[in-house]
Coordinates of C-alpha atoms and ligand atoms in Angstrom, one line a residue:
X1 CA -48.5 -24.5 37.9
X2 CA -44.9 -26.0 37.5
X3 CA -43.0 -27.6 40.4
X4 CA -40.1 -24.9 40.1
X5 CA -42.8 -22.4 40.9
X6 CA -45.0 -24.2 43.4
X7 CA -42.0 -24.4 45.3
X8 CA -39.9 -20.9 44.9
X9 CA -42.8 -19.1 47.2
X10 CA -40.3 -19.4 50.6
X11 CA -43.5 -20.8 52.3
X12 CA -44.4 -24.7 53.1
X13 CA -46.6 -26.0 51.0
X14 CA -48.8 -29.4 51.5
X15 CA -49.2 -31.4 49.0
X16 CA -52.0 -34.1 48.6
X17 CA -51.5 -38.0 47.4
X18 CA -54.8 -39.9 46.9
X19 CA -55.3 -43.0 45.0
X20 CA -57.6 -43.8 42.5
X21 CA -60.6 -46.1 44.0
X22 CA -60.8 -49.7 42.6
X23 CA -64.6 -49.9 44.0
X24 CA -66.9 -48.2 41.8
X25 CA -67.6 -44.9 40.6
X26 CA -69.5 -43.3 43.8
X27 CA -66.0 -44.1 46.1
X28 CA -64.4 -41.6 42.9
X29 CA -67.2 -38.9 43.9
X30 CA -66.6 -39.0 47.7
X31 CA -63.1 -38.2 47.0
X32 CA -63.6 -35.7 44.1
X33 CA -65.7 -34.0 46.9
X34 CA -63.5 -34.3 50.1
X35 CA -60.7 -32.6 47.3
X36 CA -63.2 -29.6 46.6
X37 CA -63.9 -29.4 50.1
X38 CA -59.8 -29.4 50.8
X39 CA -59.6 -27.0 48.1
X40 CA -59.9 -23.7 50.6
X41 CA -56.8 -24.8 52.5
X42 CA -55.0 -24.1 48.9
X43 CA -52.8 -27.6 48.2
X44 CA -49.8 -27.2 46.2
X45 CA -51.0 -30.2 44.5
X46 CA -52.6 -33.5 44.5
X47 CA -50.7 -36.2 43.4
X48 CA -52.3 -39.6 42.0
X49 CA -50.6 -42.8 42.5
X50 CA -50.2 -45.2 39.6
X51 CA -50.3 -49.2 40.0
X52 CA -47.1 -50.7 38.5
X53 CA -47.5 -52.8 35.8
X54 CA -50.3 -50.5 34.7
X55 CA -52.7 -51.3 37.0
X56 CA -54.5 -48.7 37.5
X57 CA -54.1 -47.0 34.3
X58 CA -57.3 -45.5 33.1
X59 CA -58.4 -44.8 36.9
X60 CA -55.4 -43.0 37.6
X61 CA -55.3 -40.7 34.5
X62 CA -59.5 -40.2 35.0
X63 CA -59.0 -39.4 38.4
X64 CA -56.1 -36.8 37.1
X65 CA -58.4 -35.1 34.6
X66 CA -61.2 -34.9 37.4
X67 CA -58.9 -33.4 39.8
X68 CA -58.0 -31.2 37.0
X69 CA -61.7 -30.0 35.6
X70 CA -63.6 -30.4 38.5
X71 CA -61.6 -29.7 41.7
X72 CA -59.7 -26.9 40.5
X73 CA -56.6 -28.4 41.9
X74 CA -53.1 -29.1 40.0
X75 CA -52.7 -33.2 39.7
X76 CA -49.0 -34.5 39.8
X77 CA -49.9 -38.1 38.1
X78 CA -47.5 -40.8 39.7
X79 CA -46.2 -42.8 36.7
X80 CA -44.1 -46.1 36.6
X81 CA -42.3 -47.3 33.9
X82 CA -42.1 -51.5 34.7
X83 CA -43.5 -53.8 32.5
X84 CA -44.3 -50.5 29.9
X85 CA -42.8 -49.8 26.5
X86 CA -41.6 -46.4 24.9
X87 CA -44.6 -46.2 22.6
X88 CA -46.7 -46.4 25.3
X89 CA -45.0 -44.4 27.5
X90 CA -45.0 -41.0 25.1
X91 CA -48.8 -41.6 24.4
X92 CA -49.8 -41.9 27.8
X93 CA -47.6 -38.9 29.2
X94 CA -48.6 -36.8 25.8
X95 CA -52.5 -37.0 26.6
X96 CA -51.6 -36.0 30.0
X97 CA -50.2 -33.0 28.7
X98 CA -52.8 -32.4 26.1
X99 CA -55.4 -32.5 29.4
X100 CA -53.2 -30.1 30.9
X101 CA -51.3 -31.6 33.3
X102 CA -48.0 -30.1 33.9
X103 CA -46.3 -32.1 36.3
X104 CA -44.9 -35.6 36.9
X105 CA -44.0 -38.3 39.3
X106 CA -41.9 -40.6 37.5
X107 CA -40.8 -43.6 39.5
X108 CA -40.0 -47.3 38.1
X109 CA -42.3 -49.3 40.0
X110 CA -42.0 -52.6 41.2
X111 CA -42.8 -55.6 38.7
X112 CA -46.4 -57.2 39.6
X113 CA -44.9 -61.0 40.5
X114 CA -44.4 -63.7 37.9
X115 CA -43.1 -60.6 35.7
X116 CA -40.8 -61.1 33.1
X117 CA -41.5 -59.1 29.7
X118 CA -39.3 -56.8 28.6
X119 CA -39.4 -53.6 29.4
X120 CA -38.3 -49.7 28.3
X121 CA -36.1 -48.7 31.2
X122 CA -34.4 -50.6 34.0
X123 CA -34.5 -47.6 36.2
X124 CA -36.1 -44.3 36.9
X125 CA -33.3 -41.7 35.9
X126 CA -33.9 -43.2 32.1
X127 CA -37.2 -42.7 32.7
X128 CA -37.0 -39.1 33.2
X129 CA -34.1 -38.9 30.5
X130 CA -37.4 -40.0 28.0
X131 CA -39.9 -37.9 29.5
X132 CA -37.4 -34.6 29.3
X133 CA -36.9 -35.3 26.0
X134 CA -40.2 -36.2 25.0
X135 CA -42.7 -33.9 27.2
X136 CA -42.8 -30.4 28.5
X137 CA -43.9 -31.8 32.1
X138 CA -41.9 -30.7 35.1
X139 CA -40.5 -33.9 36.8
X140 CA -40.5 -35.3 40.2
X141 CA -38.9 -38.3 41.6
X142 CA -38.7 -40.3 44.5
X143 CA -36.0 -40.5 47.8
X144 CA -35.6 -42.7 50.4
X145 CA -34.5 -41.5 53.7
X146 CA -34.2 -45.2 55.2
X147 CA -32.4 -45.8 51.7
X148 CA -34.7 -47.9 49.1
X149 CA -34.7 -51.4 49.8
X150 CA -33.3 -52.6 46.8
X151 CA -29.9 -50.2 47.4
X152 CA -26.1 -51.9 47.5
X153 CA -25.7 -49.2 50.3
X154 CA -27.2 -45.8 51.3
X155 CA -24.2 -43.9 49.2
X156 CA -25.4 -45.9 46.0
X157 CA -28.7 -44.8 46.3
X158 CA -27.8 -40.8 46.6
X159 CA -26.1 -41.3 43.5
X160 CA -28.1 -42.4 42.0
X161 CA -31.4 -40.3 43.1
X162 CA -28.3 -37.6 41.7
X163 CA -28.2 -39.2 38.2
X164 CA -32.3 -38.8 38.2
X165 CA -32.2 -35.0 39.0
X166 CA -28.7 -34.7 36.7
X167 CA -31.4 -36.2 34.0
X168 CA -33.8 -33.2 34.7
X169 CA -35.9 -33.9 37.7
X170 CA -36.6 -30.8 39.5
X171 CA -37.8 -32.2 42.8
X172 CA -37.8 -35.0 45.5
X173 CA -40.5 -36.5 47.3
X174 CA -39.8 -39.1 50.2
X175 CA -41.0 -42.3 50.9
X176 CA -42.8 -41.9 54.6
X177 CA -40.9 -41.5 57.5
X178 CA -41.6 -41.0 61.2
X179 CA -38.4 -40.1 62.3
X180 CA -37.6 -36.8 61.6
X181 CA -33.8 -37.6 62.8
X182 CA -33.8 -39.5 59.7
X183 CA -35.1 -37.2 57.2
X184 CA -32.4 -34.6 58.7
X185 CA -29.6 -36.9 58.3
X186 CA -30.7 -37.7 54.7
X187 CA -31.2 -33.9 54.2
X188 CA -27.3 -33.9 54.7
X189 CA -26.6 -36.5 52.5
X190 CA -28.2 -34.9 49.8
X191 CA -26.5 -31.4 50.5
X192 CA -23.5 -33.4 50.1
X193 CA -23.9 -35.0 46.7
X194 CA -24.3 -31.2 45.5
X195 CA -28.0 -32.2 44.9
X196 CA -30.0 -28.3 45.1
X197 CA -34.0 -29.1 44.6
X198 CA -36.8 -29.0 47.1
X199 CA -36.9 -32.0 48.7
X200 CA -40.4 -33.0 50.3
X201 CA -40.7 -35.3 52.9
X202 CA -43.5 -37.6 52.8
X203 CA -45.8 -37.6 56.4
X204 CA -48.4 -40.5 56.5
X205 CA -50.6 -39.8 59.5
X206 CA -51.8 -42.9 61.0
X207 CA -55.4 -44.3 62.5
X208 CA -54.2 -47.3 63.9
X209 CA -51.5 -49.7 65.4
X210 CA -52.1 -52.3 62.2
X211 CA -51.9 -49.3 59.4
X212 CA -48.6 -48.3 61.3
X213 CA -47.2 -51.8 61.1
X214 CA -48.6 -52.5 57.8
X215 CA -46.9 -49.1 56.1
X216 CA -44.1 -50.0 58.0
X217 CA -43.6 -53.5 55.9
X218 CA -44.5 -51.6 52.7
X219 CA -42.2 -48.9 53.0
X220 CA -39.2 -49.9 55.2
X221 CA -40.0 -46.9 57.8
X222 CA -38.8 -47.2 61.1
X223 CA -41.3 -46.7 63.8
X224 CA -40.0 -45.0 67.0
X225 CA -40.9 -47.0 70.1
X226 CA -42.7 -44.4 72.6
X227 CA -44.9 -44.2 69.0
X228 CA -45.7 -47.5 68.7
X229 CA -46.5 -47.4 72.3
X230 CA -48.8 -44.5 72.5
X231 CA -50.8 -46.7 69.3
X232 CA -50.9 -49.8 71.8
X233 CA -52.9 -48.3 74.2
X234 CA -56.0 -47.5 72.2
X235 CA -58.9 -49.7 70.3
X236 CA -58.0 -49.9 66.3
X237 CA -59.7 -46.8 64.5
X238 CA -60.9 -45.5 68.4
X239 CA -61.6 -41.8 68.5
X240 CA -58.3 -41.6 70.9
X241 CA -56.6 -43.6 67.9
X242 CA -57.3 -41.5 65.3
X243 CA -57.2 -38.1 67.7
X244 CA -53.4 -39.2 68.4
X245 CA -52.8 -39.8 64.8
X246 CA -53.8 -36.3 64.0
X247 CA -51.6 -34.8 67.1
X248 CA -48.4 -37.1 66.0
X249 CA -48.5 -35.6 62.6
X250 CA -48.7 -32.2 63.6
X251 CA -45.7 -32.3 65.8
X252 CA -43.6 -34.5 63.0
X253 CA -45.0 -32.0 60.5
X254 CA -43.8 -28.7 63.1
X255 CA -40.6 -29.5 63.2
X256 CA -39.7 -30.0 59.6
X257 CA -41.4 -26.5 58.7
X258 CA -39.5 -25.4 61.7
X259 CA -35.8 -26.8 59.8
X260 CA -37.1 -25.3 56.4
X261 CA -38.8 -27.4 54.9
X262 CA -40.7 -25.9 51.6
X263 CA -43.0 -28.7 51.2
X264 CA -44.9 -31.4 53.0
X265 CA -46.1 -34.5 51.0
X266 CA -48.9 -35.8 52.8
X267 CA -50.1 -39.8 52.3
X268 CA -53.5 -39.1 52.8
X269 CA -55.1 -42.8 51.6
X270 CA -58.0 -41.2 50.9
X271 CA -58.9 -40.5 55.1
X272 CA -60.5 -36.9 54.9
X273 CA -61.1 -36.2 58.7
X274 CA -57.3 -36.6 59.3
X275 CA -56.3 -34.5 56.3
X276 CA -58.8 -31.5 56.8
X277 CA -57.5 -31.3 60.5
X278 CA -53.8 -31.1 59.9
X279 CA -54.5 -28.8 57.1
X280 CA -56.7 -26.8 59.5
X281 CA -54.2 -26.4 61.6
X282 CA -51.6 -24.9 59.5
X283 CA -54.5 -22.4 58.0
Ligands
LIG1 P1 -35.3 -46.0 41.0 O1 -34.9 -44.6 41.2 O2 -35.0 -46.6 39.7 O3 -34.4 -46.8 42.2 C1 -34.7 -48.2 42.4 C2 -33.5 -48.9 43.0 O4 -32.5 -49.0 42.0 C3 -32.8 -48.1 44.1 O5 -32.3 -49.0 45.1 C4 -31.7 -47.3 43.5 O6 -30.6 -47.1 44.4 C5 -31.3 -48.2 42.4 N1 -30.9 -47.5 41.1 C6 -31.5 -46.4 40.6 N2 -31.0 -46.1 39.4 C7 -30.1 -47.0 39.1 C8 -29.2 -47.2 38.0 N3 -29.2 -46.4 37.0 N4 -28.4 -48.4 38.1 C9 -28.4 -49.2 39.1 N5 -29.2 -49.1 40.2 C10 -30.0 -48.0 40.2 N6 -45.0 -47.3 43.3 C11 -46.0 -47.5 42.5 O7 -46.2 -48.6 42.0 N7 -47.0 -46.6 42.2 C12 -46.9 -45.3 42.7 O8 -47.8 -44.5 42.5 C13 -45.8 -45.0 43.6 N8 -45.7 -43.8 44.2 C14 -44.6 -43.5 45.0 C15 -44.5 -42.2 45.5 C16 -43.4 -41.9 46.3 C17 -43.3 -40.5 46.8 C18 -42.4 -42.9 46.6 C19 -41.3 -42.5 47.5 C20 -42.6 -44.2 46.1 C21 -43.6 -44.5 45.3 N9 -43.8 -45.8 44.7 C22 -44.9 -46.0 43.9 C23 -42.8 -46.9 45.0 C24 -41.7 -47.0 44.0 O9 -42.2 -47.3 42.7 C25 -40.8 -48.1 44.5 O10 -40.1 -47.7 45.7 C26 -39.8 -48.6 43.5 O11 -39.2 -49.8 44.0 C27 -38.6 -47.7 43.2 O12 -39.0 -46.7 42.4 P2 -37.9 -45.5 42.1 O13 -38.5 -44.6 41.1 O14 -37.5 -44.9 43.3 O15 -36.7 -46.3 41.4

């Protein structure tokens, strides 16, 4: 199923991301059978990350087809388009589409470090120019509601996530965030620039004080400080630790279905206790 129609139903949807494992094969089976299990609480989709720099390249578009034969589910494939050329590009995204998939996550990726080839496309909205002109996939890109790091200011950055969906991208999905404030005030901005697709915020729901602080580097979120507090009082991975994650996300999760919102993106890392629970609970 396209984005456009995953998304027209008036109800919130969750979405899955998952990453493909680097271990071995049996770490791939574990999570093509936590996604069969997660398959009764009817995702919208499962989305599978892709390492810049291609990476993760045949993992990632395995992974895809296995979410697609075997779990039943419909795979969004993250793709980045750093350190890639065009060739490469249109045969990669064309075999998606002869495996079916309908749906993309195109993104540029940051360059692995000491990286200096040339490459197709300095940034994502010619990216999704190329794939619009060369698939039939349905595109979706990524927003920032702390702005993205590498922005001049937060303006420059909403014009420019405008030029992505002005180049046919049909829907946002945000960087993590814990501070639904934020998400709200970037829901404004977007209204503003006349940009009118779903936009999905992106919910990470957290095991630990260290993964909070770590994703927090990664990503540029800002934690709240009575959260980062309520983390400080338990062991690392603790029953209480995780049992608090869980409860966080639900009420983060609440109140943005409670202001509308038609999706929620969650960053699962592969953790299936935390994902069946918050799923359960929105059964
Ligand atoms: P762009 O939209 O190109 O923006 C990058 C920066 O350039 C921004 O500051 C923007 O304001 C500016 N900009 C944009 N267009 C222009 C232009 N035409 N001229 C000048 N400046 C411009 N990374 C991975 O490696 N693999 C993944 O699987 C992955 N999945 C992600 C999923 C989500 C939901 C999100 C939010 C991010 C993900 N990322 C992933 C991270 C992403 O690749 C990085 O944040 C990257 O730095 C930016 O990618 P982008 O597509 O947002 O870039």
């Amino acid at each position: 199923m396209k984005l456009t129609e995953i998304y027209s139903s008036g109800k919130t949807r969750f979405s899955l991301e998952v990453f493909p494992p680097k271990e071995n094969k049996n770490k791939e089976n574990d999570l093509l059978s936590t996604l069969r299990e997660l398959e009764r609480f009817r995702p919208a989709l499962v989305s599978v990350t892709y390492g810049a720099g291609g990476s993760s390249r045949e993992k990632s578009a395995g992974l895809v087809k296995r979410i697609n034969n075997e779990a039943k589910l419909t795979p969004m494939p993250h793709f980045t388009c750093v350190c890639s050329n065009t060739q490469f590009i249109e045969s990669y995204l064309k075999e998606l589409e002869r495996e079916g998939v309908e749906n993309i996550l195109a993104l540029k990726g940051d360059p692995p470090k000491g990286f200096n080839d040339e490459e197709a496309f300095s940034h994502a909205d010619e990216l999704v120019a190329f794939i619009k002109d060369k698939t039939n996939l349905s595109i979706a890109v990524a927003g920032y509601p702390e702005c993205h790091k590498d922005a001049k200011d937060f303006d420059s950055d909403i014009y420019f996530l405008k030029k992505k969906i002005d180049c046919g991208a049909c829907a946002i999905f945000t960087q993590l965030f814990f501070d639904n404030k934020k998400f709200f005030a970037y829901l404004e901005k977007v209204k503003k620039a006349n940009i009118n697709v779903p936009v999905i915020p992106g919910i990470l729901p957290v095991k630990n004080i260290a993964q909070l602080q770590k994703m927090t580097i990664m990503c540029g979120a800002s934690i709240p400080l009575d959260m980062l507090h309520k983390y400080e009082r338990f062991e690392d991975n603790s029953e209480d630790s995780i049992k608090l994650g869980i409860e966080i996300a639900i009420k983060q999760i609440e109140e943005l279905i409670d202001n509308g919102a038609n999706g929620i993106h969650l960053y699962t890392l592969n953790q299936r206790r935390m994902t069946y629970e918050i799923l359960q609970h929105f059964n």
